[in-house]
Amino acid sequence: MLLDNKKILITKEEGIYRSLQPLAEEGADLIFFPAIKIVPAYNEKEIADLSTEIRNYDYLIFTSQNAVSVFHDIAEKFGLDLSKTKIAVTGKATAEICGEKGFYIHIIPERFSAAGLLERFKNIGAENKKILIPCSSIARDELHKGLAELGARVTMIKIYDTVQNDPAALADKIDLINEVKPDLYVFTSPSNYRNFIAIMNIDDPVEYFGESNICAIGITTEKEIRKSGVSVNIVPAEFSLDGISDAIITFYKSTGNIA
């Protein structure tokens, strides 16, 4: 098979296996290494105030699976009424977890990214629309700015922290990686890349990754990796886990790379 004996490290929880199953079916050995963990962190008064205001929002936007999971728990705890609010997402994986949590999706862009969602809002009109974006404490404001430029009234509410995972919780996998170096590393966010470097105590990323191949889920993650001098070999056209599977298979088919 195409990926026989290839060891592929993915900086996510094993729960996303289904999206990467095509790699396993091609013979790859998948190593799941969640370099970050999610810690709910929000201002309870802010959420309590939101419980009376949520019906006034035209749109609720989720930009990640983590935002969906944490906000779902908040909505249940505080009894948030979302019946009058349309929900938009930036990608397929986020849409899927919305479905699992019972959130109906009204808008998903053709291009799975913040830029793709901005294109959709540009077409449908965002002027004077009231939009809420639940996000992490380190969320970028690209979407906020873009929607504001379209005339929307946007509120970003921080509901969780993204922190480095505990190395002790990953001890077995750290030992495995040190013993048998992966052929391909898949980084699913800039913070996953930074935290992997920290957890593995990597002083020189260029030397550490050496001849291994690197896959970044999107342009932002690619930029973060390249900042450290490390080359990125694969960036999927579709910024999703499914897109990663397709891109990796295409890469190995086209290059015959055996690194």
mmCIF file of C-alpha atoms in Angstrom:
data_model
loop_
_atom_site.group_PDB
_atom_site.id
_atom_site.type_symbol
_atom_site.label_atom_id
_atom_site.label_comp_id
_atom_site.label_asym_id
_atom_site.label_seq_id
_atom_site.Cartn_x
_atom_site.Cartn_y
_atom_site.Cartn_z
ATOM 1 C CA MET A 1 0.000 0.000 0.000
ATOM 2 C CA LEU A 2 1.011 3.596 -0.609
ATOM 3 C CA LEU A 3 1.774 4.480 3.025
ATOM 4 C CA ASP A 4 3.101 1.140 4.276
ATOM 5 C CA ASN A 5 5.493 1.641 7.217
ATOM 6 C CA LYS A 6 4.899 5.399 7.253
ATOM 7 C CA LYS A 7 4.546 6.807 10.754
ATOM 8 C CA ILE A 8 2.371 9.928 10.750
ATOM 9 C CA LEU A 9 2.068 12.111 13.847
ATOM 10 C CA ILE A 10 -1.082 14.232 14.187
ATOM 11 C CA THR A 11 -1.367 16.906 16.862
ATOM 12 C CA LYS A 12 -4.982 16.064 17.699
ATOM 13 C CA GLU A 13 -6.972 13.697 19.899
ATOM 14 C CA GLU A 14 -7.642 10.181 18.621
ATOM 15 C CA GLY A 15 -11.322 11.071 18.375
ATOM 16 C CA ILE A 16 -10.728 12.529 14.911
ATOM 17 C CA TYR A 17 -9.580 9.130 13.567
ATOM 18 C CA ARG A 18 -12.504 8.846 11.150
ATOM 19 C CA SER A 19 -11.361 11.840 9.104
ATOM 20 C CA LEU A 20 -7.873 10.368 8.787
ATOM 21 C CA GLN A 21 -8.962 6.773 8.233
ATOM 22 C CA PRO A 22 -7.974 6.900 4.532
ATOM 23 C CA LEU A 23 -4.348 7.203 5.687
ATOM 24 C CA ALA A 24 -4.643 4.098 7.862
ATOM 25 C CA GLU A 25 -6.289 2.257 4.982
ATOM 26 C CA GLU A 26 -3.211 3.061 2.902
ATOM 27 C CA GLY A 27 -1.049 1.417 5.566
ATOM 28 C CA ALA A 28 0.025 4.410 7.668
ATOM 29 C CA ASP A 29 0.674 4.079 11.387
ATOM 30 C CA LEU A 30 -1.092 7.052 12.992
ATOM 31 C CA ILE A 31 0.267 8.583 16.191
ATOM 32 C CA PHE A 32 -2.153 10.985 17.898
ATOM 33 C CA PHE A 33 -0.352 13.597 19.971
ATOM 34 C CA PRO A 34 -2.662 16.304 21.374
ATOM 35 C CA ALA A 35 -0.209 19.074 22.186
ATOM 36 C CA ILE A 36 -2.928 21.346 23.525
ATOM 37 C CA LYS A 37 -5.845 20.947 25.881
ATOM 38 C CA ILE A 38 -8.966 23.038 26.188
ATOM 39 C CA VAL A 39 -9.913 24.654 29.489
ATOM 40 C CA PRO A 40 -13.312 26.405 29.690
ATOM 41 C CA ALA A 41 -12.690 29.956 30.900
ATOM 42 C CA TYR A 42 -15.346 32.644 30.776
ATOM 43 C CA ASN A 43 -16.846 35.491 32.752
ATOM 44 C CA GLU A 44 -20.063 34.186 34.319
ATOM 45 C CA LYS A 45 -21.602 37.664 34.531
ATOM 46 C CA GLU A 46 -20.875 38.181 30.838
ATOM 47 C CA ILE A 47 -22.589 34.881 30.044
ATOM 48 C CA ALA A 48 -25.522 35.705 32.323
ATOM 49 C CA ASP A 49 -25.956 39.010 30.489
ATOM 50 C CA LEU A 50 -25.747 37.125 27.204
ATOM 51 C CA SER A 51 -28.641 34.888 28.250
ATOM 52 C CA THR A 52 -30.972 37.868 27.978
ATOM 53 C CA GLU A 53 -29.332 39.257 24.831
ATOM 54 C CA ILE A 54 -28.746 36.147 22.726
ATOM 55 C CA ARG A 55 -32.142 36.389 20.986
ATOM 56 C CA ASN A 56 -31.087 39.779 19.597
ATOM 57 C CA TYR A 57 -28.170 38.300 17.661
ATOM 58 C CA ASP A 58 -28.738 37.544 13.995
ATOM 59 C CA TYR A 59 -25.821 35.133 13.716
ATOM 60 C CA LEU A 60 -23.667 32.964 15.936
ATOM 61 C CA ILE A 61 -20.358 32.000 14.318
ATOM 62 C CA PHE A 62 -18.244 29.004 15.301
ATOM 63 C CA THR A 63 -14.683 28.924 14.015
ATOM 64 C CA SER A 64 -13.575 25.676 15.670
ATOM 65 C CA GLN A 65 -14.793 22.387 17.089
ATOM 66 C CA ASN A 66 -13.600 23.461 20.529
ATOM 67 C CA ALA A 67 -15.759 26.578 20.434
ATOM 68 C CA VAL A 68 -18.791 24.446 19.607
ATOM 69 C CA SER A 69 -18.175 21.987 22.443
ATOM 70 C CA VAL A 70 -17.573 24.622 25.113
ATOM 71 C CA PHE A 71 -20.412 26.877 23.963
ATOM 72 C CA HIS A 72 -22.811 23.923 23.895
ATOM 73 C CA ASP A 73 -22.059 23.259 27.566
ATOM 74 C CA ILE A 74 -22.486 26.953 28.366
ATOM 75 C CA ALA A 75 -25.792 27.114 26.480
ATOM 76 C CA GLU A 76 -27.131 24.166 28.468
ATOM 77 C CA LYS A 77 -25.868 25.481 31.802
ATOM 78 C CA PHE A 78 -27.287 28.973 31.337
ATOM 79 C CA GLY A 79 -30.334 28.034 29.248
ATOM 80 C CA LEU A 80 -29.394 30.152 26.229
ATOM 81 C CA ASP A 81 -32.239 30.413 23.705
ATOM 82 C CA LEU A 82 -30.774 30.091 20.193
ATOM 83 C CA SER A 83 -34.100 29.680 18.395
ATOM 84 C CA LYS A 84 -33.899 33.107 16.749
ATOM 85 C CA THR A 85 -30.185 33.008 15.923
ATOM 86 C CA LYS A 86 -28.736 31.584 12.722
ATOM 87 C CA ILE A 87 -25.494 29.621 12.998
ATOM 88 C CA ALA A 88 -22.529 29.894 10.636
ATOM 89 C CA VAL A 89 -19.296 27.900 10.682
ATOM 90 C CA THR A 90 -15.950 28.167 8.946
ATOM 91 C CA GLY A 91 -15.496 24.514 8.053
ATOM 92 C CA LYS A 92 -16.735 20.958 7.650
ATOM 93 C CA ALA A 93 -15.377 19.522 10.916
ATOM 94 C CA THR A 94 -16.975 22.353 12.882
ATOM 95 C CA ALA A 95 -20.253 21.753 11.070
ATOM 96 C CA GLU A 96 -20.112 18.059 11.944
ATOM 97 C CA ILE A 97 -19.722 18.655 15.664
ATOM 98 C CA CYS A 98 -22.535 21.229 15.508
ATOM 99 C CA GLY A 99 -24.719 18.442 14.171
ATOM 100 C CA GLU A 100 -23.642 16.149 17.002
ATOM 101 C CA LYS A 101 -24.517 18.837 19.547
ATOM 102 C CA GLY A 102 -27.883 19.613 17.970
ATOM 103 C CA PHE A 103 -26.965 22.984 16.450
ATOM 104 C CA TYR A 104 -28.568 23.548 13.031
ATOM 105 C CA ILE A 105 -26.167 25.079 10.497
ATOM 106 C CA HIS A 106 -27.444 27.856 8.265
ATOM 107 C CA ILE A 107 -24.175 28.921 6.610
ATOM 108 C CA ILE A 108 -21.036 26.999 5.663
ATOM 109 C CA PRO A 109 -18.640 28.472 3.092
ATOM 110 C CA GLU A 110 -17.389 26.677 -0.001
ATOM 111 C CA ARG A 111 -13.839 27.508 1.099
ATOM 112 C CA PHE A 112 -13.364 26.251 4.643
ATOM 113 C CA SER A 113 -11.752 29.278 6.259
ATOM 114 C CA ALA A 114 -12.501 32.650 7.804
ATOM 115 C CA ALA A 115 -11.865 34.218 4.395
ATOM 116 C CA GLY A 116 -14.365 31.846 2.821
ATOM 117 C CA LEU A 117 -17.009 32.768 5.388
ATOM 118 C CA LEU A 118 -16.378 36.456 4.807
ATOM 119 C CA GLU A 119 -17.051 35.877 1.109
ATOM 120 C CA ARG A 120 -20.412 34.325 1.975
ATOM 121 C CA PHE A 121 -21.377 37.244 4.210
ATOM 122 C CA LYS A 122 -20.299 39.671 1.531
ATOM 123 C CA ASN A 123 -22.726 37.966 -0.848
ATOM 124 C CA ILE A 124 -25.679 37.651 1.531
ATOM 125 C CA GLY A 125 -25.122 40.996 3.236
ATOM 126 C CA ALA A 126 -23.875 41.677 6.747
ATOM 127 C CA GLU A 127 -24.673 45.359 7.206
ATOM 128 C CA ASN A 128 -26.234 46.059 10.610
ATOM 129 C CA LYS A 129 -26.339 42.348 11.408
ATOM 130 C CA LYS A 130 -25.562 41.569 15.033
ATOM 131 C CA ILE A 131 -23.037 38.724 15.200
ATOM 132 C CA LEU A 132 -21.605 36.782 18.144
ATOM 133 C CA ILE A 133 -18.336 34.831 17.900
ATOM 134 C CA PRO A 134 -17.503 32.570 20.884
ATOM 135 C CA CYS A 135 -13.764 31.990 20.810
ATOM 136 C CA SER A 136 -10.558 31.153 22.655
ATOM 137 C CA SER A 137 -8.490 33.628 24.627
ATOM 138 C CA ILE A 138 -5.905 33.661 21.827
ATOM 139 C CA ALA A 139 -8.319 33.919 18.902
ATOM 140 C CA ARG A 140 -7.262 35.971 15.907
ATOM 141 C CA ASP A 141 -9.484 38.919 14.979
ATOM 142 C CA GLU A 142 -9.373 38.504 11.184
ATOM 143 C CA LEU A 143 -13.032 37.481 11.009
ATOM 144 C CA HIS A 144 -14.121 40.198 13.448
ATOM 145 C CA LYS A 145 -12.413 42.900 11.416
ATOM 146 C CA GLY A 146 -13.677 41.571 8.107
ATOM 147 C CA LEU A 147 -17.284 41.444 9.277
ATOM 148 C CA ALA A 148 -17.021 44.918 10.805
ATOM 149 C CA GLU A 149 -15.786 46.217 7.448
ATOM 150 C CA LEU A 150 -18.945 44.755 5.920
ATOM 151 C CA GLY A 151 -21.012 46.784 8.370
ATOM 152 C CA ALA A 152 -21.810 44.073 10.911
ATOM 153 C CA ARG A 153 -21.913 44.670 14.667
ATOM 154 C CA VAL A 154 -19.628 41.976 16.016
ATOM 155 C CA THR A 155 -19.033 40.728 19.551
ATOM 156 C CA MET A 156 -16.267 38.273 20.362
ATOM 157 C CA ILE A 157 -16.738 36.466 23.664
ATOM 158 C CA LYS A 158 -13.857 34.464 25.097
ATOM 159 C CA ILE A 159 -15.050 31.141 26.499
ATOM 160 C CA TYR A 160 -11.957 28.943 26.759
ATOM 161 C CA ASP A 161 -8.197 28.878 27.037
ATOM 162 C CA THR A 162 -5.913 26.828 24.829
ATOM 163 C CA VAL A 163 -3.044 25.603 26.984
ATOM 164 C CA GLN A 164 -0.112 23.265 26.581
ATOM 165 C CA ASN A 165 -0.933 19.675 27.353
ATOM 166 C CA ASP A 166 0.768 18.071 30.327
ATOM 167 C CA PRO A 167 3.900 16.193 29.143
ATOM 168 C CA ALA A 168 3.224 13.564 31.814
ATOM 169 C CA ALA A 169 -0.049 12.719 30.073
ATOM 170 C CA LEU A 170 1.873 12.134 26.856
ATOM 171 C CA ALA A 171 4.843 10.298 28.363
ATOM 172 C CA ASP A 172 4.325 7.052 26.434
ATOM 173 C CA LYS A 173 3.969 8.872 23.143
ATOM 174 C CA ILE A 174 6.989 11.048 23.844
ATOM 175 C CA ASP A 175 9.035 7.891 24.418
ATOM 176 C CA LEU A 176 7.681 6.387 21.180
ATOM 177 C CA ILE A 177 8.520 9.495 19.152
ATOM 178 C CA ASN A 178 12.018 9.656 20.609
ATOM 179 C CA GLU A 179 12.548 6.003 19.763
ATOM 180 C CA VAL A 180 11.017 5.923 16.283
ATOM 181 C CA LYS A 181 10.895 9.293 14.580
ATOM 182 C CA PRO A 182 7.764 9.933 12.472
ATOM 183 C CA ASP A 183 8.042 10.257 8.702
ATOM 184 C CA LEU A 184 5.406 12.973 8.596
ATOM 185 C CA TYR A 185 4.196 15.526 11.152
ATOM 186 C CA VAL A 186 0.703 17.025 10.839
ATOM 187 C CA PHE A 187 0.162 20.304 12.684
ATOM 188 C CA THR A 188 -3.431 21.439 13.043
ATOM 189 C CA SER A 189 -2.909 24.921 14.502
ATOM 190 C CA PRO A 190 -0.102 27.370 15.301
ATOM 191 C CA SER A 191 -0.464 26.634 19.026
ATOM 192 C CA ASN A 192 -0.217 22.892 18.384
ATOM 193 C CA TYR A 193 3.092 23.491 16.633
ATOM 194 C CA ARG A 194 4.453 25.764 19.380
ATOM 195 C CA ASN A 195 3.383 23.388 22.120
ATOM 196 C CA PHE A 196 4.832 20.353 20.353
ATOM 197 C CA ILE A 197 8.185 22.141 20.247
ATOM 198 C CA ALA A 198 7.924 22.919 23.967
ATOM 199 C CA ILE A 199 6.750 19.466 25.059
ATOM 200 C CA MET A 200 9.484 17.730 23.095
ATOM 201 C CA ASN A 201 12.132 20.216 24.347
ATOM 202 C CA ILE A 202 13.240 20.999 20.809
ATOM 203 C CA ASP A 203 16.006 23.615 20.719
ATOM 204 C CA ASP A 204 16.596 23.562 16.960
ATOM 205 C CA PRO A 205 13.423 22.760 14.973
ATOM 206 C CA VAL A 206 15.268 22.699 11.641
ATOM 207 C CA GLU A 207 17.666 20.058 12.901
ATOM 208 C CA TYR A 208 14.962 18.119 14.746
ATOM 209 C CA PHE A 209 12.605 17.693 11.804
ATOM 210 C CA GLY A 210 15.473 17.074 9.432
ATOM 211 C CA GLU A 211 14.300 15.088 6.420
ATOM 212 C CA SER A 212 10.791 14.445 7.781
ATOM 213 C CA ASN A 213 7.840 15.857 5.884
ATOM 214 C CA ILE A 214 5.602 18.527 7.414
ATOM 215 C CA CYS A 215 1.898 19.100 6.807
ATOM 216 C CA ALA A 216 0.091 22.253 8.001
ATOM 217 C CA ILE A 217 -3.705 22.379 8.053
ATOM 218 C CA GLY A 218 -3.816 25.910 6.674
ATOM 219 C CA ILE A 219 -1.940 29.055 5.759
ATOM 220 C CA THR A 220 -1.814 30.479 9.300
ATOM 221 C CA THR A 221 -0.278 27.280 10.657
ATOM 222 C CA GLU A 222 2.115 27.125 7.712
ATOM 223 C CA LYS A 223 3.338 30.659 8.468
ATOM 224 C CA GLU A 224 3.941 29.781 12.120
ATOM 225 C CA ILE A 225 6.024 26.739 11.163
ATOM 226 C CA ARG A 226 8.038 28.591 8.537
ATOM 227 C CA LYS A 227 8.836 31.339 11.085
ATOM 228 C CA SER A 228 11.061 28.800 12.838
ATOM 229 C CA GLY A 229 12.894 28.002 9.609
ATOM 230 C CA VAL A 230 11.157 24.669 9.036
ATOM 231 C CA SER A 231 9.935 23.831 5.529
ATOM 232 C CA VAL A 232 6.303 22.855 4.989
ATOM 233 C CA ASN A 233 5.716 20.198 2.341
ATOM 234 C CA ILE A 234 1.926 19.873 2.407
ATOM 235 C CA VAL A 235 -0.918 22.387 2.817
ATOM 236 C CA PRO A 236 -4.327 21.001 1.808
ATOM 237 C CA ALA A 237 -6.531 22.942 -0.592
ATOM 238 C CA GLU A 238 -9.407 22.269 1.824
ATOM 239 C CA PHE A 239 -8.440 23.407 5.324
ATOM 240 C CA SER A 240 -9.916 20.407 7.127
ATOM 241 C CA LEU A 241 -8.931 16.977 8.423
ATOM 242 C CA ASP A 242 -10.507 15.370 5.361
ATOM 243 C CA GLY A 243 -8.490 17.774 3.253
ATOM 244 C CA ILE A 244 -5.342 16.708 5.083
ATOM 245 C CA SER A 245 -5.952 13.042 4.245
ATOM 246 C CA ASP A 246 -6.472 13.842 0.575
ATOM 247 C CA ALA A 247 -3.427 16.117 0.429
ATOM 248 C CA ILE A 248 -1.106 13.585 2.085
ATOM 249 C CA ILE A 249 -2.182 10.786 -0.238
ATOM 250 C CA THR A 250 -1.770 13.071 -3.258
ATOM 251 C CA PHE A 251 1.672 14.137 -2.029
ATOM 252 C CA TYR A 252 2.973 10.588 -1.722
ATOM 253 C CA LYS A 253 1.433 9.556 -5.032
ATOM 254 C CA SER A 254 3.028 12.469 -6.843
ATOM 255 C CA THR A 255 6.456 12.350 -5.246
ATOM 256 C CA GLY A 256 6.923 8.715 -4.374
ATOM 257 C CA ASN A 257 8.619 10.185 -1.302
ATOM 258 C CA ILE A 258 9.876 7.521 1.068
ATOM 259 C CA ALA A 259 11.207 9.790 3.826
#
